[in-house]
PDB file of C-alpha atoms in Angstrom:
ATOM      1  CA  MET D  14     144.162  84.120  62.120  1.00 51.00           C
ATOM      2  CA  LYS D  15     144.382  88.076  61.823  1.00 47.00           C
ATOM      3  CA  LYS D  16     140.538  88.323  60.484  1.00 49.00           C
ATOM      4  CA  LEU D  17     139.680  85.818  63.436  1.00 43.00           C
ATOM      5  CA  LEU D  18     141.366  87.893  65.935  1.00 42.00           C
ATOM      6  CA  ALA D  19     139.691  91.320  64.517  1.00 45.00           C
ATOM      7  CA  GLY D  20     136.263  89.953  64.140  1.00 46.00           C
ATOM      8  CA  THR D  21     136.388  89.134  68.185  1.00 42.00           C
ATOM      9  CA  ILE D  22     137.813  92.492  68.930  1.00 42.00           C
ATOM     10  CA  ALA D  23     135.155  94.251  66.938  1.00 43.00           C
ATOM     11  CA  LEU D  24     132.401  91.989  68.361  1.00 41.00           C
ATOM     12  CA  ALA D  25     133.941  92.823  72.047  1.00 42.00           C
ATOM     13  CA  LEU D  26     133.635  96.559  71.399  1.00 41.00           C
ATOM     14  CA  PHE D  27     130.403  96.452  69.982  1.00 41.00           C
ATOM     15  CA  GLY D  28     129.052  94.764  72.992  1.00 42.00           C
ATOM     16  CA  ALA D  29     130.674  97.294  75.283  1.00 39.00           C
ATOM     17  CA  MET D  30     128.827  99.892  73.222  1.00 39.00           C
ATOM     18  CA  ALA D  31     125.733  98.217  73.244  1.00 38.00           C
ATOM     19  CA  VAL D  32     125.848  98.036  77.329  1.00 37.00           C
ATOM     20  CA  ALA D  33     126.892 101.685  77.345  1.00 36.00           C
ATOM     21  CA  GLN D  34     123.998 102.767  75.077  1.00 38.00           C
ATOM     22  CA  GLN D  35     121.554 100.482  77.676  1.00 40.00           C
ATOM     23  CA  ASN D  36     118.495 102.751  79.062  1.00 48.00           C
ATOM     24  CA  PRO D  37     120.535 104.678  81.972  1.00 48.00           C
ATOM     25  CA  ASP D  38     117.588 103.950  84.404  1.00 66.00           C
ATOM     26  CA  SER D  39     118.449 100.089  84.159  1.00 77.00           C
ATOM     27  CA  TYR D  40     120.627 100.459  86.726  1.00 79.00           C
ATOM     28  CA  LYS D  41     118.531 102.249  88.907  1.00 75.00           C
ATOM     29  CA  ARG D  42     115.610  99.619  88.327  1.00 74.00           C
ATOM     30  CA  ASP D  43     118.274  96.798  89.263  1.00 81.00           C
ATOM     31  CA  LYS D  44     118.977  98.906  92.097  1.00 80.00           C
ATOM     32  CA  GLU D  45     115.333  99.221  93.378  1.00 79.00           C
ATOM     33  CA  ASN D  46     114.852  95.240  92.833  1.00 78.00           C
ATOM     34  CA  ALA D  47     117.855  94.613  95.007  1.00 81.00           C
ATOM     35  CA  GLN D  48     116.573  96.765  97.568  1.00 76.00           C
ATOM     36  CA  GLU D  49     113.096  95.416  97.397  1.00 78.00           C
ATOM     37  CA  ARG D  50     114.300  91.755  97.899  1.00 83.00           C
ATOM     38  CA  ALA D  51     116.382  92.921 101.039  1.00 80.00           C
ATOM     39  CA  SER D  52     113.322  94.646 102.685  1.00 75.00           C
ATOM     40  CA  HIS D  53     110.864  91.531 101.418  1.00 79.00           C
ATOM     41  CA  ILE D  54     108.434  93.661  99.165  1.00 75.00           C
ATOM     42  CA  ASN D  55     106.552  91.908  96.784  1.00 78.00           C
ATOM     43  CA  ASP D  56     104.018  94.316  96.006  1.00 84.00           C
ATOM     44  CA  ALA D  57     104.423  94.347  92.096  1.00 87.00           C
ATOM     45  CA  VAL D  58     105.106  98.099  92.382  1.00 93.00           C
ATOM     46  CA  ASP D  59     108.286  99.364  90.157  1.00 93.00           C
ATOM     47  CA  ILE D  60     109.671 102.634  89.905  1.00 95.00           C
ATOM     48  CA  VAL D  61     109.459 103.402  86.143  1.00 95.00           C
ATOM     49  CA  ASN D  62     111.165 106.537  85.782  1.00 96.00           C
ATOM     50  CA  GLY D  63     113.637 108.351  88.269  1.00 96.00           C
ATOM     51  CA  PRO D  64     114.292 108.545  90.916  1.00 97.00           C
ATOM     52  CA  ASN D  65     115.268 112.389  90.024  1.00 98.00           C
ATOM     53  CA  VAL D  66     116.981 114.758  92.453  1.00 98.00           C
ATOM     54  CA  GLU D  67     116.102 118.424  91.257  1.00 98.00           C
ATOM     55  CA  GLY D  68     115.978 121.687  92.093  1.00 98.00           C
ATOM     56  CA  VAL D  69     118.836 121.128  94.837  1.00 98.00           C
ATOM     57  CA  THR D  70     119.688 124.309  96.722  1.00 98.00           C
ATOM     58  CA  PRO D  71     121.267 124.633  99.997  1.00 98.00           C
ATOM     59  CA  ASN D  72     118.654 124.300 101.787  1.00 98.00           C
ATOM     60  CA  SER D  73     115.914 122.056 100.101  1.00 98.00           C
ATOM     61  CA  ALA D  74     115.295 119.665  97.077  1.00 98.00           C
ATOM     62  CA  TRP D  75     112.538 118.138  95.158  1.00 98.00           C
ATOM     63  CA  LEU D  76     112.465 114.233  94.654  1.00 98.00           C
ATOM     64  CA  SER D  77     110.574 113.025  91.872  1.00 98.00           C
ATOM     65  CA  TRP D  78     109.679 109.672  90.615  1.00 98.00           C
ATOM     66  CA  GLN D  79     106.763 107.326  88.469  1.00 97.00           C
ATOM     67  CA  THR D  80     105.804 104.060  89.475  1.00 96.00           C
ATOM     68  CA  ASN D  81     103.859 101.762  87.194  1.00 96.00           C
ATOM     69  CA  LYS D  82     100.890 101.368  89.537  1.00 95.00           C
ATOM     70  CA  THR D  83      99.566 103.702  92.576  1.00 95.00           C
ATOM     71  CA  ALA D  84     102.085 103.627  95.125  1.00 95.00           C
ATOM     72  CA  ALA D  85     102.510 105.854  98.256  1.00 94.00           C
ATOM     73  CA  THR D  86     104.749 108.584  98.003  1.00 96.00           C
ATOM     74  CA  ARG D  87     107.029 108.254 101.201  1.00 97.00           C
ATOM     75  CA  VAL D  88     110.470 109.297 101.440  1.00 98.00           C
ATOM     76  CA  ARG D  89     112.758 109.305 104.749  1.00 98.00           C
ATOM     77  CA  TYR D  90     115.577 111.694 104.424  1.00 98.00           C
ATOM     78  CA  GLY D  91     118.522 112.823 106.547  1.00 98.00           C
ATOM     79  CA  THR D  92     122.543 113.215 106.700  1.00 98.00           C
ATOM     80  CA  ASN D  93     122.426 110.062 108.778  1.00 98.00           C
ATOM     81  CA  ARG D  94     122.575 106.924 106.155  1.00 96.00           C
ATOM     82  CA  GLN D  95     121.514 104.309 108.484  1.00 95.00           C
ATOM     83  CA  ASN D  96     118.795 106.215 109.928  1.00 94.00           C
ATOM     84  CA  PRO D  97     117.505 109.402 107.813  1.00 96.00           C
ATOM     85  CA  GLY D  98     115.386 111.336 110.506  1.00 96.00           C
ATOM     86  CA  LYS D  99     113.487 113.320 108.573  1.00 98.00           C
ATOM     87  CA  ARG D 100     109.952 112.545 106.525  1.00 97.00           C
ATOM     88  CA  ALA D 101     108.345 113.825 103.361  1.00 97.00           C
ATOM     89  CA  TYR D 102     104.554 112.502 102.742  1.00 95.00           C
ATOM     90  CA  ILE D 103     102.123 113.338 100.219  1.00 94.00           C
ATOM     91  CA  PRO D 104      98.534 111.499 101.460  1.00 92.00           C
ATOM     92  CA  GLY D 105      96.947 109.257  98.923  1.00 91.00           C
ATOM     93  CA  GLY D 106      98.566 107.273  96.087  1.00 92.00           C
ATOM     94  CA  SER D 107      99.908 108.013  92.748  1.00 96.00           C
ATOM     95  CA  THR D 108     101.858 107.041  89.970  1.00 97.00           C
ATOM     96  CA  GLN D 109     103.306 110.110  89.760  1.00 98.00           C
ATOM     97  CA  HIS D 110     105.451 110.902  92.738  1.00 98.00           C
ATOM     98  CA  ARG D 111     107.011 114.782  94.004  1.00 98.00           C
ATOM     99  CA  VAL D 112     108.030 115.765  97.343  1.00 98.00           C
ATOM    100  CA  GLN D 113     109.945 118.577  98.658  1.00 98.00           C
ATOM    101  CA  LEU D 114     112.883 118.076 100.934  1.00 98.00           C
ATOM    102  CA  ASN D 115     113.198 120.982 103.192  1.00 98.00           C
ATOM    103  CA  GLY D 116     115.543 121.900 106.087  1.00 98.00           C
ATOM    104  CA  LEU D 117     118.636 120.807 104.480  1.00 98.00           C
ATOM    105  CA  GLN D 118     122.036 122.320 105.375  1.00 98.00           C
ATOM    106  CA  PRO D 119     124.638 123.247 102.692  1.00 98.00           C
ATOM    107  CA  HIS D 120     127.930 121.481 101.588  1.00 98.00           C
ATOM    108  CA  SER D 121     126.062 118.200 102.983  1.00 98.00           C
ATOM    109  CA  THR D 122     125.685 114.600 101.781  1.00 98.00           C
ATOM    110  CA  TYR D 123     121.762 113.659 102.132  1.00 98.00           C
ATOM    111  CA  TYR D 124     120.467 109.735 102.043  1.00 98.00           C
ATOM    112  CA  TYR D 125     116.980 109.065 101.013  1.00 98.00           C
ATOM    113  CA  GLU D 126     114.631 106.116 101.108  1.00 97.00           C
ATOM    114  CA  ILE D 127     111.750 105.918  98.971  1.00 97.00           C
ATOM    115  CA  GLU D 128     109.085 103.908 101.120  1.00 95.00           C
ATOM    116  CA  THR D 129     106.053 101.667 100.721  1.00 93.00           C
ATOM    117  CA  ARG D 130     102.684 102.403 102.314  1.00 89.00           C
ATOM    118  CA  ASN D 131     103.676 100.105 105.651  1.00 88.00           C
ATOM    119  CA  GLY D 132     107.401 101.887 105.544  1.00 91.00           C
ATOM    120  CA  SER D 133     109.947  99.328 103.605  1.00 92.00           C
ATOM    121  CA  ASP D 134     112.560 100.772 101.800  1.00 93.00           C
ATOM    122  CA  ARG D 135     111.772 100.638  97.956  1.00 94.00           C
ATOM    123  CA  PHE D 136     115.048 102.549  96.991  1.00 96.00           C
ATOM    124  CA  LYS D 137     117.984 104.293  98.666  1.00 97.00           C
ATOM    125  CA  GLY D 138     120.051 106.969  97.130  1.00 97.00           C
ATOM    126  CA  HIS D 139     122.024 110.255  98.074  1.00 98.00           C
ATOM    127  CA  PHE D 140     122.703 113.521  96.853  1.00 98.00           C
ATOM    128  CA  GLN D 141     125.123 116.536  97.758  1.00 98.00           C
ATOM    129  CA  THR D 142     124.027 120.091  98.574  1.00 98.00           C
ATOM    130  CA  PRO D 143     125.801 122.894  97.475  1.00 98.00           C
TER     131      PRO D 143
END
């Protein structure tokens, strides 16, 4: 009985470690897929890396991500979670996306929405300015 209990505990610990060592973007991918379903997006475009918020200053930040197929580089952002009022856009399509988010205020939470070409929300996230 002790061996069985010890084996069960070891298996449970191993399983927990395996979950913790999963690709850190798997959570983001699951979140993206849920958002796409909610937005009724069925375009076979997936975010395969990122999104990453980089170079955050009190007044600007960079948002980057990579997609498996050519897609729009469109982002809405702002301090209103339900209706972020600013936009960042790069014309054309790409699989490597990087936009600068300007006009930010210090010590604020910003919400962003990566959009499809037609303006549907592909992914939502947020970050804090210093």
